[in-house]
Coordinates of C-alpha atoms in Angstrom, one line a residue:
Chain U
X1 CA 0.0 0.0 0.0
X2 CA 1.4 3.3 -1.0
X3 CA 0.7 6.6 0.8
X4 CA -0.5 9.5 -1.3
X5 CA 2.0 12.0 -2.8
X6 CA 2.4 15.2 -0.9
X7 CA 0.9 17.9 -3.1
X8 CA 2.9 20.8 -1.6
X9 CA 3.4 23.4 -4.3
X10 CA 7.2 23.7 -4.0
X11 CA 7.5 19.9 -4.6
X12 CA 5.5 19.9 -7.8
X13 CA 8.3 21.7 -9.6
X14 CA 10.8 18.9 -8.8
X15 CA 11.4 16.1 -11.3
X16 CA 10.1 13.5 -8.8
X17 CA 7.8 15.3 -6.3
X18 CA 6.8 11.9 -4.8
X19 CA 10.2 11.6 -3.2
X20 CA 9.6 14.4 -0.6
X21 CA 7.1 14.9 2.1
X22 CA 6.6 18.1 4.2
X23 CA 6.3 18.1 8.0
X24 CA 2.6 19.0 7.6
X25 CA 2.1 15.9 5.4
X26 CA 3.9 13.7 7.9
X27 CA 2.0 15.0 10.9
X28 CA -1.2 14.3 9.1
X29 CA -0.3 10.7 7.9
X30 CA 1.6 9.6 11.0
X31 CA 0.4 6.2 12.2
X32 CA -1.4 5.2 9.0
X33 CA -0.9 1.6 7.9
X34 CA 1.6 1.1 5.2
X35 CA 3.7 4.1 6.3
X36 CA 7.0 3.5 8.2
X37 CA 9.1 6.4 9.5
X38 CA 12.8 6.0 10.0
X39 CA 15.2 8.4 11.7
X40 CA 18.8 8.2 10.4
X41 CA 21.3 10.6 12.0
X42 CA 25.0 11.2 12.0
X43 CA 24.8 11.0 15.8
X44 CA 24.0 7.5 16.9
X45 CA 22.4 8.7 20.2
X46 CA 20.3 11.5 18.9
X47 CA 17.2 9.3 18.3
X48 CA 17.4 8.2 21.9
X49 CA 17.1 11.7 23.2
X50 CA 13.7 12.0 21.5
X51 CA 12.2 11.2 18.1
X52 CA 9.0 11.6 16.0
X53 CA 6.3 9.3 17.6
X54 CA 6.4 5.9 16.0
X55 CA 9.7 6.4 14.2
X56 CA 12.4 3.7 14.3
X57 CA 16.1 4.3 14.4
X58 CA 18.2 3.3 11.4
X59 CA 21.9 3.7 12.0
X60 CA 24.1 4.1 9.0
X61 CA 27.1 2.4 10.7
X62 CA 25.6 -0.3 12.8
X63 CA 22.6 -1.2 10.6
X64 CA 23.6 -0.5 7.0
X65 CA 27.4 -1.1 7.0
X66 CA 28.9 -4.6 7.1
X67 CA 30.9 -4.9 10.3
X68 CA 33.8 -6.7 8.5
X69 CA 34.1 -5.8 4.9
X70 CA 34.0 -2.2 3.9
X71 CA 30.7 -2.4 2.1
X72 CA 27.0 -2.3 2.8
X73 CA 25.1 -5.2 4.3
X74 CA 24.0 -8.0 2.1
X75 CA 20.4 -8.8 1.3
X76 CA 19.8 -11.1 4.2
X77 CA 21.0 -8.6 6.8
X78 CA 19.1 -5.8 5.1
X79 CA 15.9 -7.9 5.2
X80 CA 16.4 -8.4 9.0
X81 CA 16.9 -4.7 9.5
X82 CA 13.8 -3.9 7.6
X83 CA 11.7 -6.6 9.2
X84 CA 12.7 -5.5 12.7
X85 CA 11.2 -2.1 11.9
X86 CA 8.0 -3.4 10.4
X87 CA 8.9 -2.5 6.8
X88 CA 7.4 -4.6 4.0
X89 CA 8.5 -4.4 0.4
X90 CA 5.5 -2.2 -0.4
X91 CA 5.7 0.1 2.6
X92 CA 6.0 3.8 2.1
X93 CA 9.2 4.7 4.0
X94 CA 9.8 8.3 5.1
X95 CA 13.3 9.0 6.3
X96 CA 14.4 12.0 8.3
X97 CA 17.5 13.0 10.2
X98 CA 19.9 15.6 11.5
X99 CA 22.4 17.8 9.5
X100 CA 20.1 18.7 6.6
X101 CA 19.1 15.1 6.1
X102 CA 22.6 14.2 5.2
X103 CA 22.4 10.7 6.7
X104 CA 18.8 10.3 5.9
X105 CA 19.7 10.8 2.2
X106 CA 22.5 8.2 2.7
X107 CA 20.0 5.7 4.2
X108 CA 17.6 6.4 1.3
X109 CA 20.4 5.8 -1.2
X110 CA 21.3 2.4 0.5
X111 CA 17.6 1.5 0.4
X112 CA 17.7 2.3 -3.3
X113 CA 20.5 -0.2 -3.8
X114 CA 18.1 -2.8 -2.6
X115 CA 15.4 -1.5 -4.9
X116 CA 12.9 -0.4 -2.2
X117 CA 10.5 1.4 -4.4
X118 CA 8.7 4.0 -2.2
X119 CA 11.2 5.7 0.0
X120 CA 11.0 9.5 0.6
X121 CA 12.7 12.2 2.6
X122 CA 11.1 14.5 5.1
X123 CA 11.9 18.0 3.7
X124 CA 13.8 19.9 6.4
X125 CA 14.4 16.7 8.4
X126 CA 14.6 16.6 12.2
X127 CA 15.6 20.2 12.6
X128 CA 12.5 21.5 11.0
X129 CA 10.2 19.1 12.8
X130 CA 11.7 20.2 16.2
X131 CA 11.8 23.9 15.2
X132 CA 8.0 23.8 14.5
X133 CA 7.5 22.5 18.0
X134 CA 6.0 19.2 16.8
X135 CA 5.6 16.2 19.1
X136 CA 8.7 14.2 20.0
X137 CA 8.9 11.2 22.3
X138 CA 11.5 8.9 23.9
X139 CA 9.0 6.1 23.9
X140 CA 10.1 3.0 21.9
X141 CA 7.7 2.4 19.0
X142 CA 5.5 -0.7 19.0
X143 CA 6.4 -3.0 16.1
X144 CA 5.1 -6.1 14.5
X145 CA 8.1 -7.6 12.7
X146 CA 7.3 -7.9 9.0
X147 CA 8.3 -10.3 6.3
X148 CA 10.8 -8.4 4.2
X149 CA 12.2 -10.4 1.2
X150 CA 15.9 -11.1 0.8
X151 CA 16.8 -8.9 -2.2
X152 CA 20.1 -8.9 -4.0
X153 CA 21.8 -5.5 -3.9
X154 CA 22.1 -3.7 -7.2
X155 CA 25.6 -2.2 -7.3
X156 CA 25.5 -1.1 -11.0
X157 CA 22.8 1.5 -11.3
X158 CA 23.3 4.2 -8.7
X159 CA 26.7 3.1 -7.2
X160 CA 30.1 3.6 -8.7
X161 CA 33.3 1.8 -7.7
X162 CA 36.8 3.1 -8.2
X163 CA 37.3 1.4 -11.5
X164 CA 34.0 2.8 -12.7
X165 CA 35.3 6.3 -11.8
X166 CA 38.6 5.6 -13.6
X167 CA 36.6 4.7 -16.7
X168 CA 34.5 7.8 -16.2
X169 CA 37.4 10.3 -16.1
X170 CA 36.8 13.2 -18.5
X171 CA 33.0 13.1 -17.9
X172 CA 31.1 15.0 -15.3
X173 CA 32.2 14.5 -11.7
X174 CA 30.9 16.4 -8.7
X175 CA 33.0 16.8 -5.6
X176 CA 30.7 17.8 -2.7
X177 CA 33.3 18.2 0.0
X178 CA 34.3 21.5 1.5
X179 CA 36.5 23.9 -0.6
X180 CA 39.5 23.1 1.7
X181 CA 39.2 19.4 1.1
X182 CA 38.7 20.0 -2.6
X183 CA 41.8 22.1 -2.9
X184 CA 43.8 19.6 -0.8
X185 CA 45.0 22.2 1.7
X186 CA 43.0 21.0 4.7
X187 CA 43.5 19.9 7.5
X188 CA 46.9 19.7 8.9
X189 CA 47.0 20.9 12.4
X190 CA 50.4 20.8 14.2
X191 CA 50.8 17.5 16.0
X192 CA 47.8 15.8 14.3
X193 CA 48.2 13.5 11.4
X194 CA 45.9 14.1 8.5
X195 CA 43.3 11.4 9.0
X196 CA 41.7 9.4 6.4
X197 CA 43.8 9.9 3.2
X198 CA 47.4 9.9 2.2
X199 CA 46.8 12.5 -0.5
X200 CA 44.8 15.7 -0.6
X201 CA 43.1 17.1 -3.7
X202 CA 40.3 16.0 -5.9
X203 CA 39.6 13.6 -8.8
X204 CA 40.8 15.3 -12.1
X205 CA 38.0 17.3 -13.7
X206 CA 35.7 17.3 -10.8
X207 CA 33.5 20.3 -10.1
X208 CA 33.4 21.6 -6.6
X209 CA 29.8 22.0 -5.3
X210 CA 29.7 21.6 -1.5
X211 CA 26.7 19.5 -0.7
X212 CA 25.0 21.9 1.7
X213 CA 24.5 24.5 -1.1
X214 CA 21.4 22.5 -2.0
X215 CA 19.8 23.2 1.4
X216 CA 18.2 26.4 2.8
X217 CA 19.0 27.7 6.2
X218 CA 16.2 25.7 7.7
X219 CA 17.5 22.4 6.2
X220 CA 14.8 22.2 3.5
X221 CA 15.9 21.7 -0.1
X222 CA 16.2 24.8 -2.3
X223 CA 13.6 25.3 -5.0
X224 CA 14.0 23.6 -8.4
X225 CA 14.9 27.0 -9.9
X226 CA 17.6 27.7 -7.4
X227 CA 19.0 24.2 -7.8
X228 CA 19.1 24.5 -11.6
X229 CA 20.9 27.8 -11.2
X230 CA 23.6 26.1 -9.1
X231 CA 24.1 22.7 -10.8
X232 CA 23.1 23.4 -14.4
X233 CA 23.7 27.1 -15.1
X234 CA 26.7 27.8 -12.8
X235 CA 28.4 24.4 -13.0
X236 CA 27.2 23.4 -16.5
X237 CA 26.1 19.9 -15.5
X238 CA 23.8 18.3 -18.0
X239 CA 20.9 16.1 -16.9
X240 CA 21.3 13.9 -19.9
X241 CA 25.0 13.0 -19.2
X242 CA 26.1 10.3 -16.8
X243 CA 27.4 12.0 -13.7
X244 CA 29.3 10.7 -10.6
X245 CA 29.2 12.4 -7.2
X246 CA 31.6 11.7 -4.4
X247 CA 32.8 13.1 -1.0
X248 CA 34.9 11.5 1.8
X249 CA 33.0 8.3 2.4
X250 CA 29.9 8.7 0.2
X251 CA 27.6 10.2 2.8
X252 CA 27.4 13.8 1.8
X253 CA 27.4 12.8 -1.9
X254 CA 24.2 10.7 -1.2
X255 CA 22.5 14.1 -0.5
X256 CA 23.8 15.5 -3.8
X257 CA 22.8 12.2 -5.6
X258 CA 19.3 12.7 -4.3
X259 CA 19.2 16.3 -5.5
X260 CA 20.5 15.5 -9.0
X261 CA 18.4 12.4 -9.4
X262 CA 15.1 13.1 -7.7
X263 CA 14.8 16.9 -7.6
X264 CA 16.5 17.8 -10.9
X265 CA 15.7 14.6 -12.8
X266 CA 19.3 13.7 -14.0
X267 CA 19.1 10.4 -15.9
X268 CA 22.1 8.6 -14.6
X269 CA 23.8 9.7 -11.4
X270 CA 26.0 7.4 -9.5
X271 CA 27.4 7.9 -6.0
X272 CA 31.0 6.8 -5.6
X273 CA 30.9 5.7 -1.9
X274 CA 34.6 4.7 -1.8
X275 CA 35.1 8.4 -2.3
X276 CA 38.2 10.3 -1.1
X277 CA 39.1 7.8 1.7
X278 CA 39.6 5.3 -1.2
X279 CA 40.8 7.5 -4.0
X280 CA 43.2 9.5 -1.8
X281 CA 44.7 6.3 -0.5
X282 CA 44.9 4.1 -3.5
X283 CA 48.2 3.7 -5.3
X284 CA 48.5 5.3 -8.7
X285 CA 45.1 7.1 -8.8
X286 CA 45.4 10.5 -10.5
X287 CA 44.9 13.5 -8.2
X288 CA 44.5 17.1 -9.2
X289 CA 45.0 20.1 -6.9
Chain A
X1 CA 34.0 -15.3 28.9
X2 CA 34.2 -12.1 26.9
X3 CA 34.6 -10.1 30.1
X4 CA 37.4 -12.4 31.3
X5 CA 39.1 -12.1 28.0
X6 CA 38.9 -8.3 28.0
X7 CA 40.4 -8.3 31.6
X8 CA 43.3 -10.3 30.4
X9 CA 43.8 -7.9 27.5
X10 CA 43.7 -5.0 29.9
X11 CA 46.5 -6.5 31.9
X12 CA 48.8 -6.1 28.9
X13 CA 47.8 -2.5 28.5
X14 CA 49.2 0.7 30.0
X15 CA 47.2 1.5 33.1
X16 CA 44.7 4.3 33.1
X17 CA 44.0 6.9 35.8
X18 CA 41.6 5.5 38.4
X19 CA 38.5 7.5 37.3
X20 CA 38.9 6.5 33.6
X21 CA 39.6 2.9 34.5
X22 CA 36.4 2.8 36.6
X23 CA 34.5 4.0 33.5
X24 CA 36.1 1.3 31.4
X25 CA 34.9 -1.3 33.9
X26 CA 31.4 0.2 34.0
X27 CA 31.1 0.0 30.2
X28 CA 32.3 -3.6 30.1
X29 CA 29.9 -4.7 32.8
X30 CA 26.9 -4.1 30.6
X31 CA 25.6 -5.2 27.2
X32 CA 26.5 -3.4 24.0
X33 CA 23.0 -1.8 23.9
X34 CA 23.3 -0.7 27.5
X35 CA 26.6 1.0 26.7
X36 CA 24.7 3.4 24.5
X37 CA 22.4 4.2 27.4
X38 CA 25.4 4.7 29.6
X39 CA 27.0 7.0 27.0
X40 CA 23.7 9.0 26.9
X41 CA 23.8 9.4 30.7
X42 CA 27.4 10.6 30.6
X43 CA 26.4 13.1 27.9
X44 CA 23.7 14.4 30.2
X45 CA 26.1 14.7 33.1
X46 CA 28.7 16.8 31.2
X47 CA 28.8 20.1 33.2
X48 CA 28.1 23.4 31.6
X49 CA 30.9 25.9 31.1
X50 CA 31.8 28.2 34.1
X51 CA 31.1 31.9 33.8
X52 CA 34.6 32.7 32.5
X53 CA 34.2 30.6 29.4
X54 CA 30.6 31.3 28.6
X55 CA 30.3 33.1 25.2
X56 CA 34.0 32.9 24.9
X57 CA 34.6 30.0 22.6
X58 CA 37.4 31.9 20.9
X59 CA 39.3 31.3 24.1
X60 CA 38.9 27.6 23.7
X61 CA 40.3 25.0 21.2
X62 CA 38.0 23.7 18.5
X63 CA 38.1 19.9 18.1
X64 CA 38.2 19.5 14.4
X65 CA 38.0 15.7 14.6
X66 CA 34.4 16.0 15.7
X67 CA 31.8 16.7 13.1
X68 CA 29.9 18.9 15.5
X69 CA 31.3 22.1 17.0
X70 CA 33.2 21.0 20.1
X71 CA 35.4 23.3 22.1
X72 CA 37.7 22.5 25.0
X73 CA 39.8 24.4 27.5
X74 CA 42.4 22.9 29.8
X75 CA 43.7 24.5 33.0
X76 CA 46.5 23.2 35.1
X77 CA 46.4 24.2 38.8
X78 CA 49.6 25.3 40.6
X79 CA 49.3 22.7 43.3
X80 CA 51.9 20.0 43.9
X81 CA 50.0 17.5 41.7
X82 CA 49.5 20.0 38.9
X83 CA 45.8 19.1 38.9
X84 CA 44.1 19.2 35.5
X85 CA 40.7 21.0 35.1
X86 CA 38.8 20.3 31.9
X87 CA 36.1 22.4 30.3
X88 CA 34.3 21.0 27.3
X89 CA 31.5 22.5 25.3
X90 CA 29.5 20.2 22.9
X91 CA 26.0 20.8 21.5
X92 CA 22.9 19.0 22.8
X93 CA 22.2 17.9 19.2
X94 CA 25.4 15.8 19.3
X95 CA 24.8 13.5 22.3
X96 CA 27.4 11.0 21.2
X97 CA 30.1 13.6 21.1
X98 CA 28.9 15.0 24.4
X99 CA 29.1 11.5 25.8
X100 CA 32.7 11.2 24.7
X101 CA 33.4 14.5 26.3
X102 CA 31.5 13.3 29.4
X103 CA 33.8 10.2 29.6
X104 CA 36.9 12.3 29.4
X105 CA 35.6 14.9 31.9
X106 CA 34.4 12.3 34.4
X107 CA 37.6 10.3 34.0
X108 CA 40.3 13.0 33.8
X109 CA 39.0 16.2 35.5
X110 CA 40.8 16.6 38.8
X111 CA 43.6 14.2 37.8
X112 CA 47.3 15.1 38.2
X113 CA 48.9 16.4 34.9
X114 CA 51.5 13.5 34.9
X115 CA 48.7 10.9 34.9
X116 CA 46.8 12.7 32.1
X117 CA 49.9 12.8 30.0
X118 CA 50.5 9.1 30.6
X119 CA 47.0 8.1 29.2
X120 CA 47.7 6.0 26.1
X121 CA 46.4 7.6 22.9
X122 CA 44.3 4.5 22.2
X123 CA 42.4 4.7 25.5
X124 CA 39.1 5.7 23.7
X125 CA 39.1 2.2 22.2
X126 CA 38.9 0.5 25.7
X127 CA 35.3 1.2 26.5
X128 CA 33.8 -1.4 24.2
X129 CA 32.2 1.4 22.2
X130 CA 33.6 0.5 18.8
X131 CA 30.9 -2.2 18.3
X132 CA 28.1 0.1 19.8
X133 CA 28.8 3.3 17.9
X134 CA 31.4 2.1 15.2
X135 CA 35.2 2.7 15.2
X136 CA 34.9 5.6 12.8
X137 CA 32.9 7.7 15.3
X138 CA 35.5 7.1 18.0
X139 CA 37.9 9.4 16.2
X140 CA 36.2 12.3 17.8
X141 CA 37.2 11.1 21.2
X142 CA 40.7 10.3 20.0
X143 CA 41.0 13.9 18.8
X144 CA 39.7 15.3 22.1
X145 CA 42.1 13.3 24.1
X146 CA 45.1 14.3 21.9
X147 CA 44.2 17.9 22.2
X148 CA 43.7 17.7 26.0
X149 CA 47.1 16.1 26.4
X150 CA 48.7 18.6 24.1
X151 CA 47.3 21.5 26.1
X152 CA 48.4 19.9 29.4
X153 CA 51.9 19.4 28.0
X154 CA 52.0 23.0 26.8
X155 CA 50.8 24.4 30.1
X156 CA 53.1 22.3 32.3
X157 CA 56.1 23.1 30.0
X158 CA 55.3 26.8 30.2
X159 CA 54.9 26.6 34.0
X160 CA 58.2 24.8 34.3
X161 CA 60.0 27.3 32.1
X162 CA 58.6 30.2 34.1
X163 CA 59.8 28.4 37.3
X164 CA 63.3 28.1 35.8
X165 CA 63.1 24.4 35.7
X166 CA 62.8 24.1 31.9

């Protein structure tokens, strides 16, 4: 069962308005059968300090990443994670989180790898819900474990590996890290080793568009017009061209992947989740400063 | 059995100041899920800044390893022990980071400078938190500890030099 699309005017201009819901919409539909709300934060304890009533916690590290291999969980574990939260294959899933929905977008992207069809973001995320004085609770949600199928992860369509990026060089790449990370000058404090990568800089030819430029002050997404001005007019990205987004570990670039794919309707955007922690450490990969 | 094993492992490790060691034991006495709850409690117990630091974050050191804005200040008293005082500011929206700050505050505030400097740099990995919050997140606490030790070192060195011992 699929929940209705939010008809908010701002959303109608986006390529896929059905991928967003407003806080008003969520407040109205909360508790309806077929709708599951998940909170996905950078901070693993934030949910426990209070969450939207009925929402379940979905942690990007402990639930979505494999504890051994640097990779996402496999289909069986994903099915367990979904079942424990009462999600079925045809549930409408609404994800929200902290930091402009940064980790919520990451969770949405991982759910996309498993082909979950109806997964949406709450525009403005946790911050907006709280700012509007809406109800929060520390009460654990009641749940009837569901029967979620074991689905094989699709790593070809929206995910790029290092070799894919090597083959993609010369075509559009978006680096969504901060300007200092892009230029390669950050972050070398005295006495502290630069953590995470052996080399600083960016993938040759990448455009620098820090991810948070897509968000307003209140954490909501900018309008279609504003987003087109940034990504298409200013940066010259073309919705028809295959594009790869990356950051440090693929989290911030999930947010940009969401913007390009669902709000601007780019045809073929892939997120390179290995990102700089792989590229900046691999031997022989080309780096530009 | 896991607990016994971890105790054996601890015997091979450099000792921690009493307060910090007690917290290590508290964390290992409970389940992984309960460790999160304990961390949340420590985040709630982190004291606010005293008057002299309020609104003066520019006087404090920013911890860049944390993704949230975290600031710390270290004072070393002029007593025989060179007692260390810690002041840490972390936002309420970052309870995990506040919890890390809470561990370090609870475990190190009021400890002699020499003991703080002797805390091994890998101490943040001894609380059994890697499996509860992931190893990547622990980097924030590693960064905080490194900065605390650096400040203690700087302040004791400066005090020694001023006293003509350096």
